[in-house]
JSON list of C-alpha atoms in Angstrom, two decimals:
[
{"chain": "I", "resi": 433, "resn": "MET", "atom": "CA", "xyz": [3.99, 32.18, 2.25]},
{"chain": "I", "resi": 434, "resn": "LYS", "atom": "CA", "xyz": [2.99, 34.26, -0.65]},
{"chain": "I", "resi": 435, "resn": "THR", "atom": "CA", "xyz": [2.93, 32.11, -3.49]},
{"chain": "I", "resi": 436, "resn": "LEU", "atom": "CA", "xyz": [0.66, 29.61, -1.43]},
{"chain": "I", "resi": 437, "resn": "GLU", "atom": "CA", "xyz": [-1.56, 33.00, -0.26]},
{"chain": "I", "resi": 438, "resn": "LYS", "atom": "CA", "xyz": [-2.06, 33.82, -4.77]},
{"chain": "I", "resi": 439, "resn": "ILE", "atom": "CA", "xyz": [-2.93, 29.54, -5.13]},
{"chain": "I", "resi": 440, "resn": "ILE", "atom": "CA", "xyz": [-5.48, 29.86, -2.34]},
{"chain": "I", "resi": 441, "resn": "GLU", "atom": "CA", "xyz": [-6.78, 33.58, -4.27]},
{"chain": "I", "resi": 442, "resn": "LYS", "atom": "CA", "xyz": [-6.60, 32.10, -7.72]},
{"chain": "I", "resi": 443, "resn": "TYR", "atom": "CA", "xyz": [-8.81, 28.81, -7.03]},
{"chain": "I", "resi": 444, "resn": "SER", "atom": "CA", "xyz": [-10.94, 29.91, -3.80]},
{"chain": "I", "resi": 445, "resn": "LYS", "atom": "CA", "xyz": [-12.59, 31.53, -7.57]},
{"chain": "I", "resi": 446, "resn": "VAL", "atom": "CA", "xyz": [-12.59, 28.64, -9.99]},
{"chain": "I", "resi": 447, "resn": "GLU", "atom": "CA", "xyz": [-15.67, 26.05, -9.62]},
{"chain": "I", "resi": 448, "resn": "CYS", "atom": "CA", "xyz": [-15.50, 22.41, -10.67]},
{"chain": "I", "resi": 449, "resn": "ASN", "atom": "CA", "xyz": [-17.09, 19.87, -12.09]},
{"chain": "I", "resi": 450, "resn": "GLU", "atom": "CA", "xyz": [-16.70, 17.62, -8.88]},
{"chain": "I", "resi": 451, "resn": "ASN", "atom": "CA", "xyz": [-19.01, 14.82, -10.68]},
{"chain": "I", "resi": 452, "resn": "ASN", "atom": "CA", "xyz": [-18.40, 14.13, -14.60]},
{"chain": "I", "resi": 453, "resn": "TYR", "atom": "CA", "xyz": [-19.58, 10.90, -15.19]},
{"chain": "I", "resi": 454, "resn": "GLU", "atom": "CA", "xyz": [-22.24, 12.35, -16.53]},
{"chain": "I", "resi": 455, "resn": "VAL", "atom": "CA", "xyz": [-19.96, 13.15, -19.75]},
{"chain": "I", "resi": 456, "resn": "GLY", "atom": "CA", "xyz": [-20.14, 9.40, -20.59]},
{"chain": "I", "resi": 457, "resn": "GLY", "atom": "CA", "xyz": [-17.29, 6.44, -21.13]},
{"chain": "I", "resi": 458, "resn": "GLY", "atom": "CA", "xyz": [-15.63, 5.98, -24.07]},
{"chain": "I", "resi": 459, "resn": "LEU", "atom": "CA", "xyz": [-12.31, 7.04, -26.17]},
{"chain": "I", "resi": 460, "resn": "VAL", "atom": "CA", "xyz": [-11.74, 10.80, -27.11]},
{"chain": "I", "resi": 461, "resn": "GLU", "atom": "CA", "xyz": [-12.02, 10.00, -31.24]},
{"chain": "I", "resi": 462, "resn": "TYR", "atom": "CA", "xyz": [-8.88, 10.30, -32.64]},
{"chain": "I", "resi": 463, "resn": "LYS", "atom": "CA", "xyz": [-6.74, 9.72, -29.19]},
{"chain": "I", "resi": 464, "resn": "SER", "atom": "CA", "xyz": [-6.34, 7.88, -26.42]},
{"chain": "I", "resi": 465, "resn": "ALA", "atom": "CA", "xyz": [-8.06, 9.27, -23.83]},
{"chain": "I", "resi": 466, "resn": "SER", "atom": "CA", "xyz": [-11.10, 9.03, -22.41]},
{"chain": "I", "resi": 467, "resn": "ASN", "atom": "CA", "xyz": [-14.02, 11.55, -22.61]},
{"chain": "I", "resi": 468, "resn": "ARG", "atom": "CA", "xyz": [-14.02, 11.91, -18.16]},
{"chain": "I", "resi": 469, "resn": "HIS", "atom": "CA", "xyz": [-9.90, 12.48, -18.94]},
{"chain": "I", "resi": 470, "resn": "GLU", "atom": "CA", "xyz": [-10.47, 15.52, -21.27]},
{"chain": "I", "resi": 471, "resn": "ASP", "atom": "CA", "xyz": [-13.19, 17.31, -19.56]},
{"chain": "I", "resi": 472, "resn": "ALA", "atom": "CA", "xyz": [-11.18, 17.14, -16.60]},
{"chain": "I", "resi": 473, "resn": "LEU", "atom": "CA", "xyz": [-8.44, 17.98, -18.68]},
{"chain": "I", "resi": 474, "resn": "ASN", "atom": "CA", "xyz": [-10.37, 21.56, -19.82]},
{"chain": "I", "resi": 475, "resn": "ASP", "atom": "CA", "xyz": [-11.98, 21.82, -17.00]},
{"chain": "I", "resi": 476, "resn": "ALA", "atom": "CA", "xyz": [-10.75, 25.19, -14.99]},
{"chain": "I", "resi": 477, "resn": "GLY", "atom": "CA", "xyz": [-11.28, 24.57, -11.41]},
{"chain": "I", "resi": 478, "resn": "LYS", "atom": "CA", "xyz": [-9.03, 20.70, -12.24]},
{"chain": "I", "resi": 479, "resn": "LEU", "atom": "CA", "xyz": [-5.05, 20.13, -12.06]},
{"chain": "I", "resi": 480, "resn": "THR", "atom": "CA", "xyz": [-3.37, 17.15, -13.40]},
{"chain": "I", "resi": 481, "resn": "PHE", "atom": "CA", "xyz": [-1.23, 15.79, -10.52]},
{"chain": "I", "resi": 482, "resn": "GLY", "atom": "CA", "xyz": [1.79, 16.80, -12.78]},
{"chain": "I", "resi": 483, "resn": "LYS", "atom": "CA", "xyz": [0.90, 20.46, -13.64]},
{"chain": "I", "resi": 484, "resn": "ALA", "atom": "CA", "xyz": [-0.86, 20.75, -9.82]},
{"chain": "I", "resi": 485, "resn": "ALA", "atom": "CA", "xyz": [2.81, 18.92, -8.80]},
{"chain": "I", "resi": 486, "resn": "ALA", "atom": "CA", "xyz": [4.95, 22.06, -10.29]},
{"chain": "I", "resi": 487, "resn": "MET", "atom": "CA", "xyz": [2.76, 24.96, -8.93]},
{"chain": "I", "resi": 488, "resn": "PHE", "atom": "CA", "xyz": [3.50, 23.74, -5.77]},
{"chain": "I", "resi": 489, "resn": "LYS", "atom": "CA", "xyz": [7.11, 22.91, -5.87]},
{"chain": "I", "resi": 490, "resn": "LYS", "atom": "CA", "xyz": [7.47, 26.71, -7.67]},
{"chain": "I", "resi": 491, "resn": "ALA", "atom": "CA", "xyz": [5.21, 27.68, -4.32]},
{"chain": "I", "resi": 492, "resn": "THR", "atom": "CA", "xyz": [7.64, 25.57, -1.53]},
{"chain": "I", "resi": 493, "resn": "GLY", "atom": "CA", "xyz": [10.69, 25.03, -3.15]},
{"chain": "I", "resi": 494, "resn": "CYS", "atom": "CA", "xyz": [10.51, 21.17, -2.38]},
{"chain": "I", "resi": 495, "resn": "PRO", "atom": "CA", "xyz": [10.59, 19.20, -4.90]},
{"chain": "I", "resi": 496, "resn": "VAL", "atom": "CA", "xyz": [8.17, 17.17, -7.26]},
{"chain": "I", "resi": 497, "resn": "GLU", "atom": "CA", "xyz": [8.64, 14.09, -5.39]},
{"chain": "I", "resi": 498, "resn": "PHE", "atom": "CA", "xyz": [8.38, 15.19, -1.93]},
{"chain": "I", "resi": 499, "resn": "VAL", "atom": "CA", "xyz": [4.79, 17.85, -3.61]},
{"chain": "I", "resi": 500, "resn": "ASN", "atom": "CA", "xyz": [3.71, 14.57, -4.91]},
{"chain": "I", "resi": 501, "resn": "GLU", "atom": "CA", "xyz": [3.89, 12.81, -1.49]},
{"chain": "I", "resi": 502, "resn": "ILE", "atom": "CA", "xyz": [1.82, 15.24, -0.16]},
{"chain": "I", "resi": 503, "resn": "PHE", "atom": "CA", "xyz": [-0.91, 15.45, -2.32]},
{"chain": "I", "resi": 504, "resn": "TRP", "atom": "CA", "xyz": [-1.11, 11.39, -1.72]},
{"chain": "I", "resi": 505, "resn": "TYR", "atom": "CA", "xyz": [-1.35, 11.80, 1.88]},
{"chain": "I", "resi": 506, "resn": "ALA", "atom": "CA", "xyz": [-3.79, 14.55, 1.91]},
{"chain": "I", "resi": 507, "resn": "VAL", "atom": "CA", "xyz": [-6.19, 13.26, -1.19]},
{"chain": "I", "resi": 508, "resn": "PRO", "atom": "CA", "xyz": [-5.89, 9.68, -0.65]},
{"chain": "I", "resi": 509, "resn": "ASN", "atom": "CA", "xyz": [-8.61, 9.03, -3.12]},
{"chain": "I", "resi": 510, "resn": "PRO", "atom": "CA", "xyz": [-7.97, 11.35, -5.73]},
{"chain": "I", "resi": 511, "resn": "GLU", "atom": "CA", "xyz": [-10.07, 11.61, -9.34]},
{"chain": "I", "resi": 512, "resn": "TRP", "atom": "CA", "xyz": [-8.39, 9.92, -11.91]},
{"chain": "I", "resi": 513, "resn": "HIS", "atom": "CA", "xyz": [-9.58, 9.07, -15.45]},
{"chain": "I", "resi": 514, "resn": "HIS", "atom": "CA", "xyz": [-7.68, 6.55, -18.34]},
{"chain": "I", "resi": 515, "resn": "ALA", "atom": "CA", "xyz": [-5.29, 8.32, -20.68]},
{"chain": "I", "resi": 516, "resn": "GLY", "atom": "CA", "xyz": [-2.33, 7.23, -22.72]},
{"chain": "I", "resi": 517, "resn": "PHE", "atom": "CA", "xyz": [-1.21, 3.00, -22.83]},
{"chain": "I", "resi": 518, "resn": "LEU", "atom": "CA", "xyz": [1.11, 1.57, -21.05]},
{"chain": "I", "resi": 519, "resn": "PRO", "atom": "CA", "xyz": [4.02, -0.69, -22.71]},
{"chain": "I", "resi": 520, "resn": "LYS", "atom": "CA", "xyz": [4.06, -4.53, -22.46]},
{"chain": "I", "resi": 521, "resn": "ALA", "atom": "CA", "xyz": [6.67, -4.77, -19.89]},
{"chain": "I", "resi": 522, "resn": "TYR", "atom": "CA", "xyz": [4.40, -2.36, -17.74]},
{"chain": "I", "resi": 523, "resn": "GLY", "atom": "CA", "xyz": [1.56, -4.84, -17.87]},
{"chain": "I", "resi": 524, "resn": "GLY", "atom": "CA", "xyz": [-0.02, -2.74, -20.91]},
{"chain": "I", "resi": 525, "resn": "GLY", "atom": "CA", "xyz": [-3.39, -1.52, -20.91]},
{"chain": "I", "resi": 526, "resn": "MET", "atom": "CA", "xyz": [-4.58, 2.42, -20.54]},
{"chain": "I", "resi": 527, "resn": "LYS", "atom": "CA", "xyz": [-2.33, 4.99, -18.04]},
{"chain": "I", "resi": 528, "resn": "LYS", "atom": "CA", "xyz": [-4.06, 6.38, -15.52]},
{"chain": "I", "resi": 529, "resn": "THR", "atom": "CA", "xyz": [-4.12, 10.48, -14.80]},
{"chain": "I", "resi": 530, "resn": "TYR", "atom": "CA", "xyz": [-4.70, 11.71, -11.26]},
{"chain": "I", "resi": 531, "resn": "PHE", "atom": "CA", "xyz": [-6.40, 14.95, -10.88]},
{"chain": "I", "resi": 532, "resn": "LEU", "atom": "CA", "xyz": [-6.46, 16.70, -7.36]},
{"chain": "I", "resi": 533, "resn": "ASN", "atom": "CA", "xyz": [-9.73, 20.00, -7.97]},
{"chain": "I", "resi": 534, "resn": "ALA", "atom": "CA", "xyz": [-9.93, 23.47, -6.65]},
{"chain": "I", "resi": 535, "resn": "LYS", "atom": "CA", "xyz": [-10.99, 22.68, -3.45]},
{"chain": "I", "resi": 536, "resn": "GLN", "atom": "CA", "xyz": [-8.17, 19.74, -2.97]},
{"chain": "I", "resi": 537, "resn": "ILE", "atom": "CA", "xyz": [-5.86, 22.53, -3.81]},
{"chain": "I", "resi": 538, "resn": "VAL", "atom": "CA", "xyz": [-7.16, 25.33, -1.78]},
{"chain": "I", "resi": 539, "resn": "TYR", "atom": "CA", "xyz": [-6.70, 23.34, 1.23]},
{"chain": "I", "resi": 540, "resn": "ILE", "atom": "CA", "xyz": [-3.56, 21.90, 0.29]},
{"chain": "I", "resi": 541, "resn": "ALA", "atom": "CA", "xyz": [-2.00, 25.00, 0.01]},
{"chain": "I", "resi": 542, "resn": "SER", "atom": "CA", "xyz": [-4.03, 25.94, 3.31]},
{"chain": "I", "resi": 543, "resn": "ASN", "atom": "CA", "xyz": [-2.54, 23.69, 5.18]},
{"chain": "I", "resi": 544, "resn": "TRP", "atom": "CA", "xyz": [0.48, 22.95, 3.32]},
{"chain": "I", "resi": 545, "resn": "GLU", "atom": "CA", "xyz": [2.84, 23.29, 6.29]},
{"chain": "I", "resi": 546, "resn": "LYS", "atom": "CA", "xyz": [0.79, 20.81, 8.90]},
{"chain": "I", "resi": 547, "resn": "LEU", "atom": "CA", "xyz": [0.08, 19.10, 6.52]},
{"chain": "I", "resi": 548, "resn": "VAL", "atom": "CA", "xyz": [4.22, 18.59, 5.80]},
{"chain": "I", "resi": 549, "resn": "GLN", "atom": "CA", "xyz": [4.41, 18.01, 9.79]},
{"chain": "I", "resi": 550, "resn": "SER", "atom": "CA", "xyz": [2.10, 15.24, 9.72]},
{"chain": "I", "resi": 551, "resn": "LEU", "atom": "CA", "xyz": [3.10, 13.71, 6.77]},
{"chain": "I", "resi": 552, "resn": "GLU", "atom": "CA", "xyz": [6.71, 14.00, 8.34]},
{"chain": "I", "resi": 553, "resn": "ILE", "atom": "CA", "xyz": [5.62, 12.32, 11.71]},
{"chain": "I", "resi": 554, "resn": "SER", "atom": "CA", "xyz": [3.66, 9.65, 9.72]},
{"chain": "I", "resi": 555, "resn": "LYS", "atom": "CA", "xyz": [6.38, 8.74, 8.44]},
{"chain": "I", "resi": 556, "resn": "GLN", "atom": "CA", "xyz": [8.72, 8.14, 11.61]},
{"chain": "I", "resi": 557, "resn": "GLU", "atom": "CA", "xyz": [5.84, 6.15, 12.95]},
{"chain": "I", "resi": 558, "resn": "LYS", "atom": "CA", "xyz": [5.43, 3.80, 10.05]},
{"chain": "I", "resi": 559, "resn": "MET", "atom": "CA", "xyz": [9.95, 3.25, 10.20]},
{"chain": "I", "resi": 560, "resn": "ASN", "atom": "CA", "xyz": [9.49, 3.08, 13.64]},
{"chain": "I", "resi": 561, "resn": "LYS", "atom": "CA", "xyz": [6.91, -0.14, 13.48]},
{"chain": "I", "resi": 562, "resn": "GLU", "atom": "CA", "xyz": [9.03, -1.71, 11.23]},
{"chain": "I", "resi": 563, "resn": "GLU", "atom": "CA", "xyz": [12.25, -1.43, 13.28]},
{"chain": "I", "resi": 564, "resn": "LEU", "atom": "CA", "xyz": [9.84, -2.52, 16.33]},
{"chain": "I", "resi": 565, "resn": "LYS", "atom": "CA", "xyz": [8.45, -5.48, 14.08]},
{"chain": "I", "resi": 566, "resn": "LYS", "atom": "CA", "xyz": [12.09, -6.65, 12.83]},
{"chain": "I", "resi": 567, "resn": "ALA", "atom": "CA", "xyz": [13.47, -6.70, 15.76]},
{"chain": "I", "resi": 568, "resn": "LYS", "atom": "CA", "xyz": [10.72, -8.56, 16.96]},
{"chain": "I", "resi": 569, "resn": "GLU", "atom": "CA", "xyz": [11.15, -11.29, 13.72]},
{"chain": "I", "resi": 570, "resn": "MET", "atom": "CA", "xyz": [14.49, -11.36, 15.20]},
{"chain": "I", "resi": 571, "resn": "GLU", "atom": "CA", "xyz": [13.57, -12.46, 18.53]},
{"chain": "I", "resi": 572, "resn": "MET", "atom": "CA", "xyz": [10.94, -15.18, 17.90]},
{"chain": "I", "resi": 573, "resn": "GLN", "atom": "CA", "xyz": [13.49, -16.72, 15.13]},
{"chain": "I", "resi": 574, "resn": "GLN", "atom": "CA", "xyz": [16.20, -16.79, 18.18]},
{"chain": "I", "resi": 575, "resn": "TYR", "atom": "CA", "xyz": [13.05, -18.24, 20.53]},
{"chain": "I", "resi": 576, "resn": "LEU", "atom": "CA", "xyz": [12.34, -21.09, 17.95]},
{"chain": "I", "resi": 577, "resn": "GLU", "atom": "CA", "xyz": [15.92, -21.51, 17.44]},
{"chain": "I", "resi": 578, "resn": "ALA", "atom": "CA", "xyz": [16.47, -22.11, 21.51]},
{"chain": "I", "resi": 579, "resn": "ASN", "atom": "CA", "xyz": [13.78, -23.87, 21.98]},
{"chain": "I", "resi": 580, "resn": "ALA", "atom": "CA", "xyz": [12.48, -25.38, 18.64]},
{"chain": "I", "resi": 581, "resn": "THR", "atom": "CA", "xyz": [13.48, -28.21, 16.40]},
{"chain": "I", "resi": 582, "resn": "TYR", "atom": "CA", "xyz": [12.56, -27.33, 12.55]},
{"chain": "I", "resi": 583, "resn": "HIS", "atom": "CA", "xyz": [10.39, -29.97, 10.71]},
{"chain": "I", "resi": 584, "resn": "VAL", "atom": "CA", "xyz": [10.75, -30.20, 6.80]},
{"chain": "I", "resi": 585, "resn": "ARG", "atom": "CA", "xyz": [7.13, -31.25, 5.34]},
{"chain": "I", "resi": 586, "resn": "ILE", "atom": "CA", "xyz": [6.23, -34.31, 7.48]},
{"chain": "I", "resi": 587, "resn": "LEU", "atom": "CA", "xyz": [2.53, -35.88, 7.38]},
{"chain": "I", "resi": 588, "resn": "ASN", "atom": "CA", "xyz": [2.03, -36.73, 11.04]},
{"chain": "I", "resi": 589, "resn": "ALA", "atom": "CA", "xyz": [2.84, -32.93, 12.73]},
{"chain": "I", "resi": 590, "resn": "PRO", "atom": "CA", "xyz": [3.23, -33.22, 16.53]},
{"chain": "I", "resi": 591, "resn": "LYS", "atom": "CA", "xyz": [0.80, -31.61, 19.27]},
{"chain": "I", "resi": 592, "resn": "TYR", "atom": "CA", "xyz": [3.24, -28.77, 20.22]},
{"chain": "I", "resi": 593, "resn": "PHE", "atom": "CA", "xyz": [3.27, -27.42, 15.72]},
{"chain": "I", "resi": 594, "resn": "TYR", "atom": "CA", "xyz": [3.75, -24.11, 14.62]},
{"chain": "I", "resi": 595, "resn": "THR", "atom": "CA", "xyz": [3.42, -24.98, 10.64]},
{"chain": "I", "resi": 596, "resn": "THR", "atom": "CA", "xyz": [5.34, -22.22, 8.67]},
{"chain": "I", "resi": 597, "resn": "LYS", "atom": "CA", "xyz": [4.86, -24.05, 5.06]},
{"chain": "I", "resi": 598, "resn": "ARG", "atom": "CA", "xyz": [1.58, -26.73, 3.93]},
{"chain": "I", "resi": 599, "resn": "GLU", "atom": "CA", "xyz": [2.42, -28.03, 0.35]},
{"chain": "I", "resi": 600, "resn": "MET", "atom": "CA", "xyz": [1.28, -31.29, -1.37]},
{"chain": "I", "resi": 601, "resn": "ASN", "atom": "CA", "xyz": [3.60, -32.97, -4.50]},
{"chain": "I", "resi": 602, "resn": "GLY", "atom": "CA", "xyz": [1.08, -32.95, -7.34]},
{"chain": "I", "resi": 603, "resn": "LYS", "atom": "CA", "xyz": [1.69, -34.03, -10.63]},
{"chain": "I", "resi": 604, "resn": "TYR", "atom": "CA", "xyz": [3.82, -30.75, -11.47]},
{"chain": "I", "resi": 605, "resn": "GLY", "atom": "CA", "xyz": [5.73, -31.05, -8.76]},
{"chain": "I", "resi": 606, "resn": "TRP", "atom": "CA", "xyz": [5.16, -29.19, -4.84]},
{"chain": "I", "resi": 607, "resn": "PHE", "atom": "CA", "xyz": [2.54, -26.46, -4.65]},
{"chain": "I", "resi": 608, "resn": "ASP", "atom": "CA", "xyz": [1.41, -24.12, -1.98]},
{"chain": "I", "resi": 609, "resn": "SER", "atom": "CA", "xyz": [-1.61, -26.26, 0.14]},
{"chain": "I", "resi": 610, "resn": "THR", "atom": "CA", "xyz": [-2.83, -23.69, 1.92]},
{"chain": "I", "resi": 611, "resn": "GLY", "atom": "CA", "xyz": [-6.61, -23.49, 2.02]},
{"chain": "I", "resi": 612, "resn": "LYS", "atom": "CA", "xyz": [-6.88, -26.06, -0.61]},
{"chain": "I", "resi": 613, "resn": "THR", "atom": "CA", "xyz": [-8.82, -29.24, -0.68]},
{"chain": "I", "resi": 614, "resn": "TYR", "atom": "CA", "xyz": [-7.19, -31.57, -3.37]},
{"chain": "I", "resi": 615, "resn": "ARG", "atom": "CA", "xyz": [-7.28, -34.96, -2.64]},
{"chain": "I", "resi": 616, "resn": "LEU", "atom": "CA", "xyz": [-3.66, -35.64, -1.61]},
{"chain": "I", "resi": 617, "resn": "PRO", "atom": "CA", "xyz": [-1.32, -35.69, 1.35]},
{"chain": "I", "resi": 618, "resn": "GLU", "atom": "CA", "xyz": [-0.40, -32.34, 2.72]},
{"chain": "I", "resi": 619, "resn": "TYR", "atom": "CA", "xyz": [3.07, -32.13, 4.25]},
{"chain": "I", "resi": 620, "resn": "LEU", "atom": "CA", "xyz": [3.61, -29.61, 7.18]},
{"chain": "I", "resi": 621, "resn": "THR", "atom": "CA", "xyz": [7.29, -27.69, 7.44]},
{"chain": "I", "resi": 622, "resn": "GLY", "atom": "CA", "xyz": [7.16, -26.29, 10.74]},
{"chain": "I", "resi": 623, "resn": "TRP", "atom": "CA", "xyz": [8.90, -25.88, 14.02]},
{"chain": "I", "resi": 624, "resn": "ALA", "atom": "CA", "xyz": [7.51, -28.70, 17.33]},
{"chain": "I", "resi": 625, "resn": "PHE", "atom": "CA", "xyz": [8.19, -27.63, 20.81]},
{"chain": "I", "resi": 626, "resn": "GLU", "atom": "CA", "xyz": [8.18, -30.05, 23.28]},
{"chain": "I", "resi": 627, "resn": "ASN", "atom": "CA", "xyz": [5.63, -28.65, 26.18]},
{"chain": "I", "resi": 628, "resn": "GLU", "atom": "CA", "xyz": [3.06, -26.41, 26.21]},
{"chain": "I", "resi": 629, "resn": "GLU", "atom": "CA", "xyz": [4.02, -23.93, 28.11]},
{"chain": "I", "resi": 630, "resn": "LYS", "atom": "CA", "xyz": [7.11, -23.34, 25.34]},
{"chain": "I", "resi": 631, "resn": "PHE", "atom": "CA", "xyz": [5.41, -23.47, 22.54]},
{"chain": "I", "resi": 632, "resn": "GLU", "atom": "CA", "xyz": [2.54, -21.01, 24.94]},
{"chain": "I", "resi": 633, "resn": "THR", "atom": "CA", "xyz": [5.21, -19.00, 25.03]},
{"chain": "I", "resi": 634, "resn": "PHE", "atom": "CA", "xyz": [5.66, -18.46, 21.36]},
{"chain": "I", "resi": 635, "resn": "ARG", "atom": "CA", "xyz": [2.31, -17.87, 20.55]},
{"chain": "I", "resi": 636, "resn": "LYS", "atom": "CA", "xyz": [2.34, -14.26, 22.46]},
{"chain": "I", "resi": 637, "resn": "MET", "atom": "CA", "xyz": [5.25, -13.69, 20.70]},
{"chain": "I", "resi": 638, "resn": "LEU", "atom": "CA", "xyz": [3.38, -13.79, 17.71]},
{"chain": "I", "resi": 639, "resn": "LEU", "atom": "CA", "xyz": [0.64, -12.50, 18.86]},
{"chain": "I", "resi": 640, "resn": "GLU", "atom": "CA", "xyz": [2.08, -9.18, 20.06]},
{"chain": "I", "resi": 641, "resn": "TYR", "atom": "CA", "xyz": [4.42, -9.84, 16.68]},
{"chain": "I", "resi": 642, "resn": "ARG", "atom": "CA", "xyz": [0.35, -9.20, 14.55]},
{"chain": "I", "resi": 643, "resn": "THR", "atom": "CA", "xyz": [-1.00, -6.54, 16.31]},
{"chain": "I", "resi": 644, "resn": "LEU", "atom": "CA", "xyz": [2.19, -4.20, 15.25]}
]
């Protein structure tokens, strides 16, 4: 694409400040943005994700949402700086603005088609993996229902027992006691198997699931 070639040509000639920590922390006077954010914003060799996405949308015809997916795939840990504030409904605190530098822009533009193909393969593999996990979850649930007995909040678990929940009953009611050592009785919820063979079969299924 000629437009991608223009991006490569332009940003191959531009340098950027690769380490602006020397700028120092703190906020810009009379503005809700950090000093480093303003330094990056004024750097000719850097673009915010928003501006970069608009540029690549124009160059490729791809939606901004997809362009941003490519950015995150190609640059998993981009430079970012604080600017603006989040509403309290979204947790408050300062927002983050993400940047691409000239080298990253050139890399993405030079490898656009490869990145698109690679991202699609990655997404398909993830989808296949999720489908495999769902199928395995269903298989394990069916096995449990056919080969084990479900128990809720018992103090003494049988020998061949798969625990799904650990709880204690405190002053304010039941709470998850996993990893806790309070001086309270611990109640277990889970599945009891009648023999070791059935228990080990399930454990193998569980191990397979955890390695997916």
